[in-house]
Amino acid sequence: MHKPHPDLNLEQDPRYVADVTGKEGLESGIAVSFNPATGEPIAGVRLDTAESYEQTIRESQEAFKRWRSVPAPVRGEVVRNIGNEMRRLLGPLGEIESMEVGKIRAEGIGEVQETVDIADYAVGLSRMVGGRTVPSERPQHRMMEQWLPLGLVGVITAFNFPNAVWGWNAMLAAICGDITIWKPSLLAPLTAMATNAVADRVATQMGHPGVFRLVIGTDEEIGERMIADRRLPLISATGSCNMGRHVGQVVAGRLGKCLLELGGNNAVIVDKDADLDLAAKSTVFGSVGTAGQRCTSSRRLIAHKDIADDLVGRMARAYKTIKIGDPLEEGTLVGPVIGQRTVDAFTNAVEQAKAQGGEVLVGGNVAKPEGLGGWFVEPTIIKAPASNELPIAMEETFAPILYVFTFDSIDEAIDMQNSVDQGLSSAIFAGSVNTTEKFLNVDGSGSDCGLAYVNLGTSGAEIGGAFGGEKDTGGGREAGSDSWKAYMRRQTCTINFGNELRLAQGIRFE
Ligand code: UN1
């Protein structure tokens, strides 16, 4: 039986079920969390029901009335203490995440660091969120914008970033005066419980209970209820494009606001004058990091035909040294994928690629690290046929597969990069500023993605920038820059401090 780290207080949580066999179905009211490295159950979590959801929302409406009247910089103090507590618990939180979703230790801890970073950022913002004064066309009138708390924010997260994506939303929502209602993935409920408990504990100790709520349940029972719920003015959802399309339609149907962070099919362009060593190292991390299960993972390599073989040769040599295995063991670079469905999707994609004329250069198989009964696949490189036609590469397979294409001219490379439905992340490695500026061209003819990197890989964004993408990626922006605006409502205020009625547009009404 798993013994959770005492500082995470999981055992004290009434939802926590220590003894599970792994055979429990969701109809038993318990979701079992499995360790994807061993395939064994870790512990269970009691699911929310329609009634407990309803109670959470009603209590949250009351909590909102209290929280919104706490001055924003004071809300920032709460967030500062949450960030500090996350800092203290970086190790245990990172480890539970490694155990539950298979991230290697460095990446698990790195993810919690992302929450610490956004907490710091939110503390600063708590003294900065504000509007502008606009010149009025009328004498003795003042116009200004103010930003007001929005209300209850529904946050739906995926298994792959079970801590940080909540952090991006919840830390900003908190300083904005909102209550976060978090529905985590049923593949990572323990990380969510531990994470939310940190925030709730700190806020409660400071006299602000009920600001951070968790609802754990199936999409049918809880997810559908949330997205249709008019008491949640904003739904922020991370997941597949299909999921987002559904969420977007339901929320639009009630004229709610949506913040969608959906799939990516991210490409790395490498020109012939690029630093190939840098490009190879970055692309290896981009494609095999998190076992290819980031929305920002590099899925396509578009290499100039003169250097493609050299570049892929360097990467292939690196791939052969990568240790696949227990994510918590020193030296492991690739842990398991999340479950059998991902293994099947991987195998299916490799088969399709072969049938479409792709050549497997490295990997391509299910992996079986010694002593581990979980779900592993080999990081894989597949070369597209000379025609560059490989339909499977147009899809996002959430696994470590990199498809290689070649190009002659940079325009052609940019077209290829933009030819997929998704528009999250993109990268170019090149030596000439003429080329990199083409990729970033301010006329919009370069990368069509929300994130564009030069001499850096597609994954690993810092929290200070706005994170998200265009097209089927959903258009939402989270984390830094002015993403906070999504969690507030804007009010344009006009004040007449004279004694005369002056109508706008010079209208006379006498
Ligand atoms: C995700 O995969 O949903 O840029 C988020 C990155 C991370 C976030 C990934 N900072 O790769």
XYZ file of C-alpha atoms and ligand atoms in Angstrom:
521
model
C 0.000 0.000 0.000
C 1.161 3.501 -0.838
C 2.179 5.712 2.086
C 1.687 9.337 1.022
C 4.186 11.953 2.177
C 2.898 13.177 5.581
C 3.268 16.845 4.651
C 0.717 16.417 1.869
C -1.980 15.521 4.455
C -3.630 13.172 1.973
C -4.570 10.632 4.597
C -6.497 13.250 6.557
C -8.617 14.054 3.492
C -12.057 12.426 3.761
C -11.988 11.742 0.022
C -8.843 9.642 0.266
C -9.296 5.848 0.108
C -6.087 4.092 1.106
C -7.135 0.528 0.409
C -8.020 -0.225 -3.164
C -7.602 -3.314 -5.279
C -7.638 -1.569 -8.644
C -10.777 -3.439 -9.656
C -13.161 -0.736 -8.413
C -15.223 0.759 -11.227
C -16.325 4.381 -11.271
C -19.853 3.159 -10.443
C -18.499 2.275 -6.982
C -18.096 6.007 -6.424
C -14.308 5.749 -6.224
C -11.722 6.655 -8.850
C -8.569 4.594 -8.511
C -5.323 6.284 -9.352
C -2.739 3.993 -10.951
C 1.002 4.295 -11.068
C 1.664 4.162 -14.827
C 5.203 2.854 -14.261
C 4.067 -0.260 -12.401
C 0.463 -0.500 -13.548
C -0.514 -0.868 -9.893
C -3.116 1.117 -7.958
C -1.797 3.862 -5.664
C -4.964 4.880 -3.819
C -8.546 5.864 -4.483
C -10.524 9.073 -4.352
C -14.223 9.403 -3.503
C -16.118 10.969 -6.367
C -18.401 13.954 -6.175
C -22.060 13.546 -6.974
C -24.710 15.872 -8.353
C -25.648 16.752 -4.758
C -22.144 17.465 -3.509
C -21.464 19.509 -6.654
C -24.567 21.574 -5.964
C -23.490 22.154 -2.381
C -19.990 23.207 -3.488
C -21.420 25.748 -5.903
C -23.830 27.176 -3.339
C -21.081 27.518 -0.756
C -18.826 29.075 -3.386
C -21.398 31.734 -4.182
C -21.314 32.729 -0.518
C -17.512 32.572 -0.390
C -17.355 34.814 -3.465
C -19.339 37.539 -1.723
C -16.726 37.592 1.045
C -13.599 37.156 -1.102
C -14.451 39.830 -3.656
C -14.517 42.465 -0.933
C -11.020 41.600 0.322
C -8.659 44.212 -1.200
C -6.670 42.793 -4.110
C -3.241 43.333 -2.457
C -4.516 41.435 0.598
C -5.652 38.642 -1.717
C -2.097 38.816 -3.062
C -0.742 38.135 0.418
C -2.757 34.923 0.552
C -1.340 33.914 -2.825
C 2.176 34.766 -1.646
C 1.803 32.369 1.268
C 0.390 29.692 -1.019
C 3.426 30.106 -3.290
C 5.742 29.801 -0.295
C 4.016 26.646 0.898
C 4.258 25.164 -2.615
C 7.961 26.056 -2.528
C 8.369 24.185 0.745
C 6.524 21.185 -0.683
C 8.194 21.154 -4.123
C 9.697 17.707 -3.473
C 6.644 15.842 -2.129
C 4.266 17.450 -4.632
C 6.626 16.718 -7.511
C 6.976 13.126 -6.372
C 3.282 12.370 -6.049
C 2.955 13.739 -9.536
C 5.773 11.513 -10.815
C 4.087 8.554 -9.222
C 0.683 9.345 -10.614
C 1.422 10.570 -14.143
C 4.932 9.181 -14.701
C 6.916 12.409 -15.054
C 10.596 12.090 -14.212
C 11.507 13.721 -10.900
C 13.060 16.846 -12.462
C 9.942 17.467 -14.542
C 7.544 16.814 -11.664
C 9.382 19.309 -9.488
C 9.721 21.677 -12.458
C 5.989 21.675 -12.837
C 5.359 22.624 -9.219
C 7.981 25.355 -9.706
C 5.736 26.682 -12.472
C 2.958 27.114 -9.893
C 5.387 28.829 -7.516
C 6.372 31.177 -10.361
C 2.807 32.060 -11.295
C 2.029 32.654 -7.615
C 4.897 35.172 -7.475
C 3.629 36.761 -10.659
C 0.082 36.962 -9.286
C 1.323 38.632 -6.085
C 2.814 41.426 -8.189
C -0.336 41.656 -10.284
C -2.454 42.024 -7.173
C -1.098 45.559 -6.932
C -1.349 46.250 -10.648
C -4.647 44.997 -12.047
C -6.498 48.127 -12.935
C -7.976 50.057 -15.780
C -7.185 53.241 -17.602
C -8.649 56.662 -17.701
C -10.009 57.569 -21.121
C -10.387 61.203 -22.297
C -14.055 62.121 -22.470
C -15.347 64.235 -25.363
C -17.518 66.195 -22.927
C -16.384 68.920 -20.516
C -16.604 68.065 -16.823
C -16.885 64.374 -17.568
C -14.532 61.584 -16.704
C -14.339 58.139 -18.275
C -12.485 55.247 -16.810
C -12.334 51.493 -16.957
C -12.398 49.335 -13.900
C -11.893 45.618 -13.585
C -14.159 43.707 -11.250
C -14.135 40.170 -9.897
C -15.925 37.759 -12.214
C -17.294 35.128 -9.843
C -16.912 31.362 -9.883
C -14.319 30.087 -12.332
C -14.564 26.470 -13.498
C -11.136 25.007 -14.216
C -10.984 21.679 -16.051
C -7.494 20.217 -16.329
C -5.835 17.333 -18.162
C -3.653 14.605 -16.648
C -0.374 15.858 -18.094
C 0.020 19.089 -16.106
C -2.003 18.221 -13.015
C -0.539 20.996 -10.867
C 0.693 23.928 -12.994
C -2.312 24.400 -15.255
C -4.483 24.746 -12.157
C -1.846 27.163 -10.808
C -1.962 29.391 -13.894
C -5.703 29.718 -13.476
C -6.217 29.594 -9.735
C -3.444 32.006 -8.715
C -4.685 34.657 -11.140
C -8.351 33.999 -10.356
C -7.579 34.378 -6.646
C -5.980 37.810 -6.894
C -8.826 38.851 -9.209
C -11.311 38.073 -6.439
C -12.744 34.864 -7.910
C -13.439 31.419 -6.491
C -11.839 28.504 -8.377
C -13.843 25.302 -8.827
C -11.340 22.745 -10.076
C -12.259 19.541 -11.882
C -9.022 17.596 -12.353
C -8.467 14.614 -14.630
C -9.475 11.291 -13.103
C -6.006 10.081 -14.079
C -4.379 12.470 -11.599
C -6.780 13.025 -8.704
C -4.196 12.590 -5.923
C -1.944 15.355 -7.231
C -5.021 17.558 -7.458
C -6.123 16.751 -3.928
C -2.671 17.451 -2.512
C -2.278 20.645 -4.558
C -5.685 22.095 -3.807
C -5.294 21.248 -0.117
C -2.151 23.405 0.068
C -4.007 26.426 -1.296
C -7.140 25.821 0.754
C -5.182 25.251 3.969
C -3.177 28.456 3.611
C -6.197 30.560 2.650
C -8.316 29.101 5.455
C -5.591 29.744 8.032
C -5.565 33.353 6.878
C -9.312 33.616 7.381
C -10.473 32.933 3.825
C -12.034 29.496 3.547
C -13.735 28.355 0.350
C -11.630 30.218 -2.225
C -10.175 27.025 -3.724
C -12.629 24.185 -4.326
C -12.187 20.783 -5.867
C -14.847 18.699 -7.557
C -13.702 15.257 -8.624
C -15.931 13.260 -10.891
C -16.651 11.882 -14.310
C -17.177 14.068 -17.350
C -20.803 12.927 -17.506
C -21.658 13.608 -13.878
C -19.497 16.654 -13.110
C -17.938 17.985 -16.326
C -21.209 18.357 -18.206
C -22.861 19.918 -15.187
C -20.081 22.483 -14.847
C -19.961 23.595 -18.446
C -23.740 24.061 -18.580
C -23.850 25.891 -15.230
C -24.738 29.567 -15.616
C -23.354 30.244 -12.141
C -19.863 29.710 -13.592
C -19.275 32.733 -15.854
C -15.892 31.390 -17.018
C -14.839 27.875 -17.923
C -11.126 27.387 -18.464
C -10.525 23.980 -20.018
C -7.378 22.155 -21.059
C -7.509 18.968 -23.120
C -8.046 17.596 -26.602
C -9.441 19.610 -29.507
C -12.553 17.402 -29.503
C -13.177 18.026 -25.845
C -12.654 21.758 -26.334
C -15.023 21.905 -29.280
C -17.769 20.434 -27.105
C -16.980 22.643 -24.099
C -16.826 25.724 -26.345
C -20.229 25.002 -27.866
C -21.997 24.327 -24.582
C -20.508 27.392 -22.884
C -21.283 29.566 -25.928
C -24.852 28.249 -25.838
C -25.332 29.938 -22.463
C -23.216 32.932 -23.537
C -20.564 32.155 -20.946
C -16.865 32.809 -21.392
C -14.403 30.128 -22.320
C -10.669 29.908 -22.072
C -9.544 26.922 -24.133
C -6.069 25.443 -24.191
C -6.285 22.471 -26.532
C -4.085 20.269 -28.670
C -0.924 21.182 -30.502
C 0.917 19.711 -33.460
C 4.113 21.607 -33.000
C 6.904 21.766 -35.534
C 10.581 22.633 -35.352
C 12.096 24.126 -38.502
C 15.866 23.708 -38.835
C 17.582 25.695 -41.573
C 20.879 24.736 -43.159
C 22.891 27.401 -41.307
C 21.503 26.469 -37.865
C 23.611 25.365 -34.928
C 22.847 21.672 -35.384
C 24.092 20.640 -31.976
C 21.728 23.099 -30.294
C 18.870 22.129 -32.617
C 19.389 18.412 -31.960
C 19.551 18.757 -28.174
C 16.511 21.033 -28.026
C 14.448 18.844 -30.311
C 15.291 15.719 -28.338
C 13.939 17.376 -25.184
C 10.943 18.736 -27.097
C 9.932 15.375 -28.486
C 10.803 12.894 -25.726
C 10.415 15.103 -22.625
C 7.333 14.142 -20.548
C 7.253 11.066 -22.856
C 5.840 13.284 -25.601
C 2.776 14.097 -23.497
C 2.913 17.876 -23.413
C 0.565 19.910 -25.530
C 3.774 21.707 -26.533
C 5.776 18.551 -27.405
C 7.641 18.663 -30.717
C 5.793 16.363 -33.110
C 7.243 17.392 -36.484
C 10.788 18.208 -37.518
C 11.042 20.179 -40.758
C 14.711 20.118 -41.731
C 16.550 21.680 -44.664
C 17.378 18.863 -47.051
C 21.137 19.616 -46.939
C 21.391 19.002 -43.175
C 18.461 16.658 -42.492
C 20.527 13.449 -42.397
C 23.237 14.997 -40.230
C 20.669 16.408 -37.789
C 18.601 13.241 -37.567
C 21.800 11.193 -37.158
C 22.781 13.300 -34.134
C 19.318 12.910 -32.658
C 19.224 9.172 -33.310
C 22.517 8.766 -31.434
C 21.080 10.709 -28.505
C 17.838 8.677 -28.546
C 19.842 5.460 -28.214
C 21.358 6.637 -24.929
C 18.029 7.644 -23.353
C 17.139 5.602 -20.314
C 13.490 4.557 -20.241
C 12.201 3.403 -16.867
C 11.142 4.324 -13.356
C 10.522 8.085 -13.411
C 11.748 8.472 -9.836
C 15.051 6.711 -10.491
C 18.157 8.826 -11.015
C 19.174 8.907 -14.677
C 15.779 8.064 -16.188
C 14.872 10.486 -18.957
C 11.685 8.883 -20.231
C 9.057 7.516 -17.883
C 5.849 5.715 -18.760
C 2.970 7.043 -20.815
C -0.278 7.501 -18.945
C -2.018 4.223 -19.846
C -2.879 1.468 -22.269
C -4.908 3.817 -24.464
C -1.797 5.852 -25.141
C 0.213 2.714 -25.904
C -2.502 1.717 -28.396
C -2.595 5.183 -29.956
C 1.203 5.068 -30.291
C 1.219 1.615 -31.916
C -1.601 2.585 -34.208
C 0.169 5.805 -35.300
C 3.412 3.933 -36.020
C 1.515 1.355 -38.107
C -0.325 4.049 -40.036
C 2.893 5.948 -40.664
C 4.507 2.818 -42.092
C 1.478 2.113 -44.273
C 1.678 5.705 -45.555
C 5.308 5.278 -46.631
C 7.007 6.513 -43.472
C 10.291 4.937 -42.440
C 10.911 4.216 -38.760
C 14.449 5.436 -38.077
C 14.491 4.960 -34.305
C 12.158 3.159 -31.882
C 8.655 2.273 -32.983
C 7.967 -0.381 -30.352
C 6.355 -0.845 -27.003
C 9.070 -0.839 -24.324
C 9.362 -3.224 -21.373
C 11.807 -1.852 -18.784
C 12.884 -4.588 -16.394
C 10.778 -5.097 -13.306
C 8.114 -2.586 -14.333
C 4.696 -3.752 -15.453
C 3.384 -0.358 -16.577
C 2.914 1.387 -19.903
C 6.074 2.326 -21.808
C 6.878 3.081 -25.439
C 10.141 3.772 -27.232
C 10.820 7.354 -28.269
C 10.405 7.184 -32.013
C 11.599 9.036 -35.103
C 9.770 8.422 -38.378
C 10.927 9.852 -41.688
C 8.214 10.998 -44.090
C 8.438 9.852 -47.731
C 10.254 12.208 -50.154
C 6.868 13.627 -51.218
C 6.448 14.903 -47.615
C 2.988 13.298 -47.655
C 2.271 11.644 -44.318
C -1.374 12.153 -43.258
C -0.918 10.668 -39.760
C 1.455 13.549 -38.932
C -1.454 15.967 -39.277
C -2.924 14.457 -36.103
C -1.747 14.951 -32.548
C -0.765 11.593 -31.069
C -0.005 12.178 -27.389
C 3.155 10.027 -27.396
C 6.875 10.483 -28.175
C 6.773 10.242 -31.970
C 8.651 12.753 -34.112
C 7.948 12.868 -37.866
C 10.720 14.223 -40.080
C 10.065 16.279 -43.220
C 12.517 18.088 -45.489
C 12.410 21.421 -47.303
C 14.279 23.527 -49.879
C 13.076 27.042 -49.174
C 12.099 28.684 -45.902
C 8.713 29.754 -47.312
C 7.939 26.136 -48.001
C 8.997 25.209 -44.464
C 6.743 27.856 -42.907
C 3.823 26.673 -45.054
C 4.385 23.126 -43.865
C 4.602 24.249 -40.271
C 1.293 26.123 -40.643
C -0.474 23.351 -42.562
C -1.973 21.569 -39.535
C -5.270 22.332 -37.777
C -3.653 23.215 -34.457
C -1.683 26.384 -33.725
C -0.034 26.136 -30.332
C 3.761 26.168 -30.484
C 6.417 26.530 -33.164
C 10.186 26.847 -33.344
C 12.929 27.713 -35.772
C 16.671 27.141 -35.623
C 18.516 29.309 -38.123
C 21.677 31.379 -38.378
C 20.347 34.271 -40.376
C 18.179 37.058 -39.037
C 16.470 37.303 -42.439
C 15.149 33.802 -41.933
C 14.166 34.101 -38.280
C 12.422 37.423 -38.932
C 10.461 35.785 -41.757
C 9.291 33.236 -39.218
C 8.238 36.015 -36.825
C 7.054 38.433 -39.514
C 4.819 41.084 -38.013
C 2.637 40.997 -41.153
C 1.428 37.592 -39.966
C 2.953 35.584 -42.805
C 5.266 33.641 -40.492
C 4.323 31.141 -37.805
C 0.565 30.998 -37.189
C 0.985 29.716 -33.628
C 0.411 31.324 -30.252
C 4.004 30.541 -29.264
C 7.014 31.070 -31.528
C 10.564 30.236 -30.473
C 13.870 31.099 -32.126
C 16.799 28.796 -31.385
C 14.719 27.123 -28.673
C 12.444 24.077 -28.727
C 8.630 24.110 -28.735
C 8.061 23.186 -25.093
C 9.031 24.696 -21.774
C 7.344 28.101 -21.794
C 8.027 30.544 -18.962
C 4.974 31.770 -17.059
C 5.606 35.480 -17.767
C 4.240 35.289 -21.314
C 0.671 34.579 -22.349
C 0.383 30.846 -23.001
C -1.975 29.357 -25.586
C -2.603 28.976 -29.272
C -4.699 29.685 -32.315
C -6.952 27.670 -34.648
C -8.012 24.322 -33.155
C -5.863 25.018 -30.100
C -8.802 27.158 -29.003
C -7.520 30.735 -28.795
C -7.268 30.968 -24.992
C -4.376 32.606 -23.175
C -3.287 31.682 -19.677
C -0.503 32.559 -17.236
C 1.409 35.806 -17.868
C 1.063 39.062 -19.818
C -2.541 40.321 -19.630
C -4.143 36.874 -19.284
C -5.563 38.044 -15.942
C -8.218 39.981 -17.856
C -10.041 36.716 -18.585
C -10.756 36.365 -14.854
C -12.323 39.804 -14.402
C -15.130 41.783 -15.919
C -14.532 45.187 -17.388
C -16.710 48.140 -16.580
C -16.578 51.421 -18.464
C -17.543 54.187 -16.077
C -18.563 57.702 -17.136
C -18.966 60.405 -14.511
C -20.528 63.839 -14.993
C -19.150 66.139 -12.333
C -20.855 69.265 -13.730
C -24.509 70.333 -13.499
C -25.395 70.180 -17.177
C -26.765 67.429 -19.309
C -24.296 66.984 -22.148
C -25.107 64.218 -24.584
C -22.418 62.368 -26.444
C -21.998 62.889 -30.179
C -23.150 66.493 -29.653
C -26.843 65.547 -29.700
C -29.116 68.381 -28.612
C -32.359 67.318 -26.929
C -34.113 70.440 -25.686
C 0.637 21.544 -21.358
O 1.219 20.596 -21.877
O -0.625 21.534 -21.249
O 5.424 25.090 -22.247
C 1.303 22.733 -20.768
C 5.401 24.012 -21.632
C 4.892 23.988 -20.226
C 3.408 23.902 -20.181
C 2.790 22.785 -20.971
N 5.325 25.193 -19.571
O 5.789 22.977 -22.132
